[in-house]
Coordinates of C-alpha atoms in Angstrom, one line a residue:
M484 CA 6.0 42.7 153.7
L485 CA 5.9 45.9 152.8
K486 CA 3.8 46.9 149.6
I487 CA 4.2 49.9 147.7
S488 CA 1.4 51.3 145.5
V489 CA 2.5 53.4 141.8
V490 CA 0.3 55.1 140.6
V491 CA 0.4 56.3 136.8
P492 CA -2.6 58.4 135.1
I493 CA -2.4 57.8 131.9
Y494 CA -4.0 60.6 129.2
N495 CA -3.3 60.0 125.2
V496 CA 0.3 58.7 124.9
E497 CA -0.4 55.6 123.5
K498 CA 3.4 55.5 121.6
Y499 CA 4.5 55.7 125.1
V500 CA 2.4 53.9 127.7
Q501 CA 3.6 49.8 126.9
K502 CA 7.5 51.0 128.0
C503 CA 5.7 53.0 130.9
I504 CA 3.6 49.6 131.8
E505 CA 5.9 47.3 131.6
S506 CA 9.2 49.3 133.2
I507 CA 6.9 48.7 136.5
Q508 CA 5.9 45.3 136.0
S509 CA 10.0 44.3 135.8
Q510 CA 10.9 45.7 138.6
S511 CA 13.3 44.4 141.5
Y512 CA 10.7 45.2 144.1
Q513 CA 7.6 43.0 143.5
E514 CA 5.6 43.3 146.2
I515 CA 3.3 46.4 144.1
E516 CA 0.2 47.4 143.4
I517 CA 0.1 49.2 140.1
I518 CA -3.0 52.1 138.9
L519 CA -2.5 52.9 136.5
V520 CA -5.7 55.5 135.5
D521 CA -7.6 56.1 131.9
D522 CA -8.0 60.4 132.1
G523 CA -10.9 59.8 129.3
S524 CA -8.0 58.5 126.9
T525 CA -9.3 59.1 122.9
D526 CA -6.8 57.0 121.6
R527 CA -6.2 53.4 122.5
C528 CA -4.4 53.8 125.8
G529 CA -7.4 52.5 127.5
C530 CA -7.1 49.0 125.5
I531 CA -4.0 48.8 126.6
C532 CA -4.2 49.6 129.9
D533 CA -6.4 46.2 129.8
G534 CA -4.5 43.5 127.9
Y535 CA -2.1 44.5 130.5
A536 CA -4.7 43.8 133.5
K537 CA -5.8 40.8 132.8
N538 CA -1.9 39.3 132.4
D539 CA -1.5 40.5 135.7
K540 CA -3.2 40.8 138.7
R541 CA -1.2 43.6 140.3
I542 CA -2.5 45.6 138.2
K543 CA -6.0 47.8 138.1
V544 CA -7.3 50.2 135.9
I545 CA -9.4 53.0 136.7
H546 CA -11.6 54.4 133.1
K547 CA -12.4 57.8 134.0
T548 CA -14.3 60.8 132.2
N549 CA -10.7 63.4 131.5
G550 CA -11.2 65.7 134.0
G551 CA -6.9 66.3 134.2
L552 CA -3.9 65.2 136.2
V553 CA -4.7 66.4 139.2
S554 CA -8.5 64.4 139.7
A555 CA -6.8 61.4 137.5
R556 CA -4.1 61.0 140.2
K557 CA -6.9 61.6 143.3
A558 CA -8.3 59.0 141.5
G559 CA -5.6 56.2 141.5
I560 CA -4.9 57.6 144.7
A561 CA -7.8 57.1 146.6
M562 CA -7.8 53.1 145.6
A563 CA -4.5 52.3 146.9
E564 CA -3.9 49.9 149.1
G565 CA -0.3 50.4 149.2
D566 CA 1.8 51.3 152.7
Y567 CA 3.6 53.5 150.6
V568 CA 2.7 55.2 147.3
I569 CA 4.6 56.8 144.4
A570 CA 4.4 58.2 141.0
V571 CA 5.1 57.6 137.6
D572 CA 3.4 59.4 134.7
G573 CA 2.1 57.3 131.4
D574 CA 4.6 58.7 129.6
D575 CA 7.7 57.9 131.0
W576 CA 9.8 54.7 132.5
I577 CA 11.8 53.5 135.7
E578 CA 14.6 51.4 135.6
D579 CA 14.6 48.4 137.2
D580 CA 16.1 48.8 140.8
W581 CA 13.9 52.6 140.8
I582 CA 11.1 51.0 144.0
E583 CA 13.8 48.6 145.1
G584 CA 15.9 51.9 145.5
Y585 CA 12.8 53.2 147.5
V586 CA 12.6 50.4 149.8
K587 CA 15.4 49.4 151.3
Y588 CA 15.7 53.2 153.3
I589 CA 12.2 53.2 153.9
K590 CA 12.1 49.9 156.5
Q591 CA 15.3 51.5 157.7
Y592 CA 13.0 55.1 158.4
P593 CA 9.9 54.3 157.8
C594 CA 9.2 58.2 157.3
D595 CA 6.4 60.0 155.8
M596 CA 8.1 61.1 153.4
F597 CA 10.7 59.8 150.4
Y598 CA 12.5 62.2 147.9
R599 CA 14.4 60.2 145.4
D600 CA 17.2 62.5 143.5
G601 CA 18.1 61.8 140.5
V602 CA 15.5 62.1 137.5
L603 CA 17.6 61.8 134.2
R604 CA 15.2 64.2 130.9
D605 CA 15.8 61.9 128.0
T606 CA 14.9 63.6 124.9
E607 CA 14.5 61.1 122.2
G608 CA 16.9 58.7 123.9
R609 CA 19.8 61.4 125.2
C610 CA 19.0 61.1 128.8
T611 CA 20.6 64.9 130.9
D612 CA 21.4 63.6 134.5
T613 CA 19.6 66.4 136.6
A614 CA 20.4 64.4 140.0
M615 CA 22.0 66.9 142.5
H616 CA 24.0 63.5 143.4
L617 CA 22.4 63.9 146.9
D618 CA 24.0 62.1 150.2
S619 CA 21.3 60.5 152.3
E620 CA 19.9 62.7 154.8
L621 CA 16.8 62.3 157.9
F622 CA 15.6 65.4 158.0
L623 CA 13.0 65.2 161.3
G624 CA 10.5 68.3 163.3
E625 CA 11.4 70.9 162.9
E626 CA 14.8 70.0 160.5
I627 CA 12.3 69.4 157.6
E628 CA 11.8 74.0 157.5
D629 CA 15.9 74.9 159.0
K630 CA 17.4 72.5 156.8
L631 CA 15.5 70.4 154.1
I632 CA 13.3 73.5 152.9
P633 CA 16.3 75.9 151.5
K634 CA 17.2 73.3 149.3
F635 CA 14.5 73.9 147.4
L636 CA 16.3 77.4 146.0
D637 CA 19.0 78.5 146.2
F638 CA 21.9 80.1 143.9
D639 CA 25.2 79.0 142.7
C640 CA 25.5 79.3 138.9
G641 CA 22.0 80.4 139.0
P642 CA 18.9 78.9 140.7
I643 CA 19.7 75.4 142.1
K644 CA 17.1 72.9 143.3
K645 CA 18.8 70.8 145.5
V646 CA 15.3 68.9 146.4
K647 CA 12.6 69.3 143.7
L648 CA 8.9 69.7 143.8
N649 CA 8.1 67.3 140.7
S650 CA 6.0 64.6 141.9
V651 CA 7.4 61.7 140.9
S652 CA 10.9 62.2 142.9
W653 CA 8.8 61.8 146.3
A654 CA 6.9 58.3 148.2
Y655 CA 4.5 59.1 150.5
K656 CA 2.9 56.9 153.4
R657 CA -0.3 56.1 151.7
T658 CA -2.0 57.8 153.9
L659 CA -0.8 60.8 154.1
I660 CA -1.1 61.2 150.6
Q661 CA -4.7 60.8 151.3
T662 CA -5.7 62.9 152.9
Q663 CA -3.7 65.9 151.7
I664 CA -4.5 65.2 147.5
I665 CA -8.4 66.0 148.6
N666 CA -6.5 69.5 148.7
V667 CA -5.3 70.4 145.9
D668 CA -7.5 72.0 143.1
N669 CA -8.4 70.2 140.4
R670 CA -8.4 73.3 138.3
L671 CA -4.5 73.1 138.5
K672 CA -3.2 72.0 135.4
T673 CA 0.1 73.0 135.5
G674 CA 2.2 73.1 140.1
E675 CA 0.1 70.6 140.9
D676 CA 3.0 68.6 142.2
F677 CA 3.7 72.0 143.2
A678 CA 1.2 71.8 145.8
L679 CA 1.0 69.1 146.5
V680 CA 4.4 68.0 147.7
T681 CA 4.1 71.2 149.4
Y682 CA 1.2 69.6 151.9
G683 CA 2.8 67.0 152.0
V684 CA 6.1 68.6 153.4
M685 CA 4.2 70.5 155.3
N686 CA 2.4 67.9 157.5
A687 CA 5.0 65.2 157.6
K688 CA 7.0 64.8 160.7
S689 CA 9.5 63.1 159.5
I690 CA 11.5 63.1 155.8
F691 CA 14.7 61.2 154.0
V692 CA 16.1 62.0 150.9
I693 CA 17.7 59.7 148.9
P694 CA 20.7 59.3 146.5
G695 CA 21.1 57.6 143.2
G696 CA 18.4 57.6 141.1
G697 CA 16.5 55.5 137.7
Y698 CA 13.2 57.9 136.7
H699 CA 13.2 58.6 132.6
Y700 CA 11.6 61.9 132.2
V701 CA 10.3 61.4 128.5
Q702 CA 10.2 65.7 127.3
R703 CA 7.9 65.1 124.1
E704 CA 7.6 67.5 121.3
E705 CA 4.1 68.7 122.2
S706 CA 4.4 67.9 125.9
M707 CA 6.9 71.0 126.1
S708 CA 4.2 73.5 124.5
S709 CA 5.1 76.6 124.9
T710 CA 1.5 77.7 125.7
P711 CA 1.2 80.1 128.6
L712 CA -0.7 78.9 131.6
P713 CA -3.4 81.1 131.8
E714 CA -3.3 84.1 134.9
S715 CA -6.0 83.1 136.8
L716 CA -4.4 79.4 137.1
A717 CA -1.2 81.1 138.3
R718 CA -2.9 83.3 140.4
L719 CA -4.8 80.5 141.8
L720 CA -1.5 78.3 142.6
E721 CA 0.5 81.4 144.0
E722 CA -2.9 82.3 146.7
Q723 CA -3.0 78.5 147.5
V724 CA 0.2 78.1 148.7
L725 CA 0.9 81.2 150.0
S726 CA -2.4 80.9 152.2
F727 CA -1.6 77.4 153.3
L728 CA 1.3 78.1 154.4
K729 CA 0.0 80.7 156.9
L730 CA -2.3 78.1 157.9
M731 CA 0.3 75.8 158.8
N732 CA 2.4 78.3 161.4
A733 CA 5.3 78.5 158.5
K734 CA 8.3 80.8 159.1
D735 CA 8.4 84.0 157.9
K736 CA 11.8 82.2 156.1
T737 CA 9.8 80.1 154.5
I738 CA 7.4 81.9 153.3
N739 CA 10.1 83.8 150.9
I740 CA 11.0 80.6 150.0
Y741 CA 7.9 79.9 148.1
K742 CA 8.3 83.5 147.2
Q743 CA 10.9 83.3 145.1
M744 CA 10.4 80.0 144.1
L745 CA 6.4 80.8 142.8
K746 CA 7.8 83.7 141.0
L747 CA 10.6 81.7 139.7
N748 CA 7.9 79.1 138.6
L749 CA 6.7 82.0 136.0
I750 CA 9.7 81.7 134.1
V751 CA 7.5 78.1 132.7
L752 CA 4.3 78.9 133.2
N753 CA 3.4 82.1 132.5
Y754 CA 6.9 84.7 131.7
R755 CA 4.2 87.3 130.1
L756 CA 3.7 87.4 134.5
L757 CA 6.6 89.4 134.4
F758 CA 7.4 90.6 131.4
D759 CA 4.3 93.0 132.1
S760 CA 5.2 94.6 135.3
A761 CA 9.2 95.0 134.1
S762 CA 10.4 98.7 134.3
D763 CA 14.0 99.1 132.9
A764 CA 15.0 95.2 132.4
L765 CA 13.8 91.9 131.3
P766 CA 12.3 90.3 134.8
L767 CA 15.4 87.6 136.5
F768 CA 17.4 89.0 133.5
P769 CA 18.6 92.6 135.3
K770 CA 20.9 93.0 133.0
V771 CA 18.9 92.8 129.5
K772 CA 18.4 96.3 129.2
K773 CA 15.2 97.8 127.2
G774 CA 16.4 98.0 123.5
S775 CA 18.4 95.1 123.2
R776 CA 19.0 92.8 121.3
I777 CA 19.0 89.2 122.1
V778 CA 19.3 85.6 121.3
I779 CA 17.3 82.6 123.7
Y780 CA 19.5 79.8 123.9
G781 CA 17.3 76.8 124.1
G782 CA 14.7 75.7 123.0
G783 CA 12.3 74.0 125.5
R784 CA 9.6 75.4 127.8
V785 CA 12.0 78.6 129.0
G786 CA 13.2 79.3 125.7
R787 CA 9.8 79.7 124.2
N788 CA 7.8 80.8 127.1
I789 CA 10.4 83.8 126.8
Y790 CA 10.2 83.8 123.0
E791 CA 6.1 84.3 123.4
A792 CA 6.6 86.9 126.0
L793 CA 9.3 88.7 124.0
K794 CA 8.4 88.4 120.2
E795 CA 5.2 91.6 119.4
S796 CA 7.6 93.7 121.8
P797 CA 9.1 96.9 120.3
E798 CA 11.1 97.7 123.5
Y799 CA 13.3 94.6 122.3
T800 CA 15.0 92.9 119.4
I801 CA 14.8 88.3 119.5
V802 CA 17.4 88.3 116.9
A803 CA 16.8 84.0 117.3
M804 CA 16.9 81.6 119.0
V805 CA 19.3 78.3 119.8
D806 CA 19.9 75.2 120.8
Q807 CA 22.5 72.7 121.6
N808 CA 19.9 69.5 120.5
A809 CA 18.2 71.8 117.8
D810 CA 17.8 68.6 115.5
I811 CA 15.2 67.1 118.3
Y812 CA 12.1 69.5 118.0
N813 CA 10.2 70.6 115.4
N814 CA 10.8 74.0 114.6
D815 CA 12.7 76.0 111.7
N816 CA 13.1 79.1 113.9
I817 CA 15.1 77.2 116.2
Q818 CA 19.2 76.8 114.4
A819 CA 21.8 75.4 116.2
V820 CA 24.4 76.9 119.0
S821 CA 26.8 77.5 116.5
A822 CA 25.2 79.5 114.5
I823 CA 26.1 82.1 117.3
T824 CA 29.5 82.9 115.8
K825 CA 27.4 84.6 112.6
M826 CA 25.5 86.5 114.7
D827 CA 25.2 90.1 115.8
F828 CA 23.5 90.2 119.3
D829 CA 23.6 92.8 122.5
Y830 CA 22.6 89.2 125.0
V831 CA 22.1 85.5 124.9
I832 CA 19.6 84.5 127.1
I833 CA 20.4 80.7 128.7
A834 CA 17.0 80.3 128.8
S835 CA 17.2 77.4 131.9
I836 CA 16.9 77.4 135.8
V837 CA 18.7 74.0 135.5
S838 CA 21.6 75.0 136.9
Q839 CA 23.8 71.8 135.6
N840 CA 21.7 72.8 132.0
I841 CA 23.3 76.8 133.3
K842 CA 26.5 75.5 133.8
S843 CA 27.0 73.9 130.6
M844 CA 25.6 76.1 128.6
M845 CA 27.8 78.4 129.8
E846 CA 30.7 76.3 128.6
K847 CA 29.3 76.0 125.1
L848 CA 29.1 79.9 124.7
R849 CA 32.9 80.2 125.8
M850 CA 33.7 77.6 123.3
Y851 CA 32.3 79.8 120.4
S852 CA 33.8 82.5 121.9
V853 CA 31.0 84.9 123.4
D854 CA 31.6 87.3 125.9
E855 CA 31.3 86.2 129.3
Q856 CA 29.7 90.0 129.6
K857 CA 26.7 89.7 126.8
I858 CA 25.8 86.1 128.9
A859 CA 22.4 87.0 130.9
I860 CA 21.5 83.8 132.7
V861 CA 18.4 84.5 135.9
E862 CA 19.2 86.1 138.8

């Protein structure tokens, strides 16, 4: 029978890890192994994992010295014995049919990789559907570069990532991921999933896109830190991914798509790297010229990175930060969107790179009679 390995990297998430583990245990598809990788947690995560392992023979626990997310994934994947490997992060949880949704298609199309559309952004129990609601589709051979990779980045109302490069949305044949994970640099604290998916996709001969979803990506206040990724690591990700694509003789179109994605990622990882090279306007927001008074709409990681880059700049004035759910942030500087009606500003920057969010945020601004010419989105 088809066996699925579920690899769960865990570090200091004792408040969330029980729900995570129990959601995997309760899957409607039961032919699974659950590999819990305690990456040197200093809270009770290690004990919690051992407790579950005593009562469920499907659970294996790895205790290791803290080495970061990449080394934790590598340790878990190396131990995997299933036909396919999927990932669940230790502070997230999955609905009962998440794995069955993969297996249904794996049995029909035994591809090298599968993409599952339908991650829910779960913030204090409030869920935002970030799925693109794609139809099922099979990509073979050159179709992966010609038809699938262009879905990684498209533009309509802002950037549309029809297929996302986050680890938790992908299932891999075990042999494929075990050979490719070793190429991911342990130093990549952020963007490791970007690299791993790229290595997998470029080596895969067949990929299937699955509709539907049920993965809850839990947004914690502490996980939404605006601490920028050091420039050295941002450059490391860029160099390694582009070097790999050249080694694989990727097409020019593919390389150009990746260059744009890497640039776009800096708005999340370290916007200052873009800002420091700017000329007369904000990078990715060309209508916002020097001297502008700005409201940043979005209290998440994108908004905070933009704020950190601009807060001491003499060339721009930050009037305020606002958010639709200001109450979920432990930050007195973030106000409700309704406060915007009492502010004087030149532009509202929509701090998001998710097209669905951009559209809903624009609608909210229209509700408060914000002039559309004053709304700036990623271009």
